[in-house]
Amino acid sequence: MNELDAPCCGSPDGEIAIESEEERDTQLAQLAKAVGHPTRVAILRTLIERDECVCGELVDELPYAQSTVSGHLKTLKEAGLIRGEVQGPSVCYCIEPRGLSLFKQLVDEL
Amino acid sequence: MNELDAPCCGSPDGEIAIESEEERDTQLAQLAKAVGHPTRVAILRTLIERDECVCGELVDELPYAQSTVSGHLKTLKEAGLIRGEVQGPSVCYCIEPRGLSLFKQLVDEL
DNA sequence: GCGTTTCATCGTTTTTTCCCGATAAAGGTG
DNA sequence: CACCTTTATCGGGAAAAAACGATGAAACGC
């Protein structure tokens, strides 16, 4: 695969452990909390649609200041729902498939 | 069906409209926000497991004051995830299947 | 009717979230 | 090296959330 054509967000690098009952509640709550804001849902949808997206593009599309969008990206990243990779001066964000899958699974198991 | 044996939370009484793109983002965010707290996840799991549950039982099982639990129940009810029905002096809570299904669907569609 | 039980609501305090502008860090370009 | 672009972080202010105890309302038993 040509390096220039490679997606900015490569392969996963770990496993998701299966937690206890209570830890799963906490984890579901954390993931849901991260999704629990319209702007963050919009960011997720954009990343799902485009596969990857530079931070600045997100800022352009959202009616918020750059620092605000950056904060939402941080929230999503810390929740394990997206990942960001530095690409020269900018940062390319994309979905973290394992995080999103885990969220879907935990919700579906309800 | 005998009235005494009837479940406290009866049949649904309305339809869930299909909203626009942006409204769906907002709705998903609202539902996720409601789920985004460990105590509320615990309440949901209990109601799913038991099918129905009186408020006081929830309070007994959770490490929070009665008013706090009542507040969480209100949050879940306003989000459309549970319903409560007065049963004499107490209140019987149960899952609102349409709300939970909608949540699952919106998450799965991500 | 009176007290008891059950739950919601109110008022308060503390903590967290959200948003912004300003600043700093890191990577290009000339 | 100086400059510009891009993004993260900081500090602050406003708003919302979370928890509690206390009070109030509704339904029952005596």
XYZ file of C-alpha atoms (C1' of nucleotides) in Angstrom:
280
model
C 0.000 0.000 0.000
C 1.380 3.334 -0.994
C 2.187 5.478 1.972
C 0.578 8.490 0.366
C -2.694 6.698 -0.112
C -2.778 5.176 3.332
C -5.608 6.324 5.577
C -4.553 8.599 8.355
C -5.899 6.290 10.993
C -4.324 2.916 10.693
C -4.946 -0.392 12.370
C -6.143 -0.985 15.895
C -3.523 -1.991 18.387
C -5.137 -3.763 21.311
C -7.984 -5.745 22.719
C -11.083 -4.692 24.565
C -11.304 -6.584 27.806
C -14.580 -7.935 29.089
C -15.430 -6.236 32.332
C -17.569 -7.029 35.321
C -21.235 -6.162 35.569
C -20.693 -2.893 37.356
C -17.774 -1.862 35.172
C -19.953 -2.350 32.154
C -22.525 0.019 33.618
C -19.821 2.570 34.150
C -18.414 2.071 30.698
C -21.784 2.349 29.042
C -22.466 5.492 31.029
C -19.148 6.997 29.977
C -19.690 6.240 26.320
C -23.264 7.481 26.398
C -22.182 10.628 28.161
C -19.660 11.336 25.431
C -22.354 10.872 22.798
C -24.795 12.928 24.825
C -24.249 16.236 23.081
C -25.611 17.275 19.681
C -22.297 18.656 18.500
C -20.496 15.450 19.337
C -23.137 13.414 17.566
C -22.643 15.630 14.534
C -18.896 15.066 14.694
C -19.384 11.322 14.901
C -21.721 11.315 11.935
C -19.302 13.357 9.869
C -16.435 11.026 10.663
C -18.527 7.981 9.884
C -19.607 9.478 6.593
C -16.203 10.679 5.464
C -14.081 7.997 7.052
C -11.594 10.651 8.068
C -11.553 14.371 8.515
C -9.101 17.082 9.414
C -9.933 19.100 12.502
C -10.224 22.339 10.567
C -12.923 20.934 8.323
C -14.985 20.046 11.354
C -14.522 23.543 12.718
C -15.674 25.020 9.410
C -18.867 23.024 9.455
C -19.811 23.567 13.046
C -21.126 26.828 14.441
C -18.611 26.941 17.265
C -15.214 28.336 17.982
C -12.140 26.288 17.181
C -11.354 25.763 20.835
C -14.851 24.511 21.490
C -14.713 21.963 18.708
C -11.281 20.898 19.878
C -12.735 20.295 23.303
C -15.485 18.085 21.926
C -12.906 16.141 19.946
C -10.955 15.627 23.122
C -14.045 14.334 24.896
C -14.737 11.847 22.132
C -11.117 10.764 21.999
C -10.927 10.207 25.738
C -14.080 8.123 25.544
C -12.381 5.941 22.956
C -14.819 6.774 20.178
C -12.431 8.542 17.846
C -8.727 8.771 17.268
C -6.584 11.572 15.995
C -3.328 11.387 14.135
C -0.994 14.272 13.551
C -0.470 14.870 9.860
C 2.024 17.606 9.366
C 0.605 20.773 10.843
C -2.935 19.448 11.035
C -4.625 16.558 12.787
C -6.677 13.921 11.044
C -9.529 12.451 13.029
C -11.391 9.269 12.388
C -13.676 6.831 14.131
C -12.204 4.345 16.570
C -14.093 1.288 15.342
C -13.605 -0.729 18.485
C -14.973 2.002 20.679
C -17.991 2.553 18.518
C -18.630 -1.176 18.304
C -18.399 -1.514 22.031
C -20.892 1.270 22.482
C -23.287 -0.303 20.028
C -22.911 -3.648 21.708
C -23.475 -2.326 25.203
C -26.572 -0.456 24.087
C -27.892 -3.382 22.144
C -27.491 -5.639 25.161
C -29.884 -3.482 27.095
C -56.800 -10.506 32.024
C -57.343 -10.094 35.701
C -56.908 -6.550 36.846
C -54.900 -7.666 39.823
C -52.439 -9.531 37.666
C -52.090 -6.814 35.059
C -48.672 -5.215 34.819
C -48.482 -1.727 36.216
C -47.335 -0.261 32.957
C -49.849 -0.929 30.261
C -49.873 -0.437 26.552
C -48.178 2.309 24.580
C -50.347 5.142 23.456
C -48.776 6.918 20.526
C -46.412 6.885 17.587
C -42.838 7.977 17.301
C -42.463 10.361 14.421
C -39.523 10.185 12.052
C -37.533 13.362 12.331
C -35.119 15.241 10.146
C -31.410 14.610 10.129
C -30.614 17.280 12.637
C -33.509 16.416 14.907
C -32.257 12.873 15.018
C -28.869 14.100 16.170
C -30.563 16.047 18.905
C -32.753 13.148 19.878
C -29.866 10.714 19.994
C -27.903 13.198 22.066
C -30.805 13.592 24.494
C -31.261 9.879 24.917
C -27.536 9.266 25.280
C -27.292 12.038 27.799
C -30.011 10.453 29.883
C -28.167 7.143 29.805
C -24.878 8.864 30.501
C -24.832 8.336 34.236
C -23.943 5.135 36.084
C -26.907 5.360 38.414
C -29.332 5.748 35.556
C -27.792 2.810 33.757
C -28.247 0.776 36.905
C -31.881 1.828 37.107
C -32.450 0.855 33.505
C -30.868 -2.544 34.001
C -32.961 -3.196 37.081
C -36.153 -2.285 35.277
C -35.214 -4.432 32.306
C -34.442 -7.346 34.543
C -37.520 -7.099 36.740
C -39.942 -5.783 34.202
C -41.313 -3.421 36.796
C -40.183 -1.990 40.066
C -41.518 0.278 42.761
C -39.561 3.432 43.416
C -38.740 2.479 46.984
C -37.057 -0.723 45.895
C -34.784 1.248 43.623
C -33.938 3.596 46.457
C -33.096 0.654 48.701
C -30.665 -0.759 46.191
C -28.899 2.414 45.269
C -26.445 4.241 47.516
C -28.205 7.570 47.179
C -30.852 9.563 48.951
C -34.471 9.120 47.983
C -34.630 12.560 46.428
C -31.593 11.851 44.321
C -32.996 8.618 42.951
C -36.273 10.359 42.301
C -34.410 12.929 40.266
C -32.748 10.274 38.144
C -36.107 8.656 37.559
C -37.436 11.985 36.411
C -34.556 12.381 33.984
C -35.182 8.959 32.497
C -38.889 9.571 32.285
C -38.456 12.910 30.549
C -36.145 11.263 28.051
C -38.888 8.758 27.287
C -36.937 5.756 28.474
C -39.144 4.777 31.382
C -42.660 5.353 32.557
C -44.146 5.553 35.997
C -47.604 4.707 37.150
C -49.086 5.614 40.497
C -50.149 2.529 42.374
C -51.783 3.503 45.569
C -49.240 5.274 47.723
C -46.297 4.074 45.689
C -45.172 4.482 42.087
C -44.382 1.599 39.809
C -41.738 2.219 37.187
C -41.023 0.241 34.084
C -39.217 0.534 30.793
C -40.814 2.502 28.011
C -40.179 0.020 25.214
C -40.574 2.504 22.407
C -38.050 4.888 23.883
C -35.511 2.184 24.502
C -36.025 0.792 21.021
C -35.578 4.198 19.503
C -32.354 4.653 21.380
C -31.063 1.288 20.258
C -32.037 2.032 16.700
C -30.401 5.442 16.631
C -27.193 4.026 18.077
C -27.206 1.063 15.753
C -27.623 3.342 12.763
C -24.350 5.007 13.600
C -59.966 12.336 61.102
C -55.118 11.140 62.245
C -50.966 9.245 61.666
C -48.020 6.599 58.450
C -46.002 5.505 54.285
C -44.434 6.736 49.721
C -42.836 9.693 46.544
C -42.137 14.348 44.187
C -40.608 18.885 44.625
C -38.011 22.802 46.574
C -33.910 25.263 48.026
C -29.073 25.003 48.604
C -24.359 23.760 47.813
C -20.839 21.739 45.113
C -19.194 20.086 40.955
C -19.180 19.698 36.136
C -20.081 21.231 31.511
C -19.999 24.437 27.786
C -18.385 28.153 25.348
C -15.304 31.745 24.350
C -10.944 34.518 23.469
C -6.142 34.389 24.188
C -1.976 32.042 24.239
C 1.290 28.316 23.321
C 3.203 24.427 20.674
C 4.395 22.147 16.435
C 4.882 21.826 11.572
C 5.404 23.862 7.044
C 7.193 27.658 3.760
C 10.036 31.081 2.055
C 15.514 32.175 10.889
C 11.138 34.511 10.531
C 6.466 33.752 9.436
C 2.159 31.541 8.820
C -1.040 27.853 9.556
C -3.119 24.510 12.466
C -4.407 22.691 16.716
C -4.288 22.072 21.801
C -4.500 24.122 26.135
C -5.433 27.708 29.565
C -8.407 30.874 32.218
C -12.768 32.594 33.079
C -17.735 33.165 33.169
C -22.304 31.347 32.671
C -25.227 27.559 32.856
C -26.533 22.907 33.978
C -26.127 18.731 36.673
C -25.741 16.127 40.926
C -26.360 15.398 45.578
C -28.584 16.329 49.977
C -32.114 17.439 53.677
C -36.519 19.344 54.389
C -41.071 20.064 53.110
C -45.498 18.858 50.767
C -49.006 15.996 48.476
C -51.532 11.686 47.848
C -53.174 7.245 49.383
C -53.867 3.946 52.807
C -54.885 1.813 57.734
C -56.700 2.385 62.071
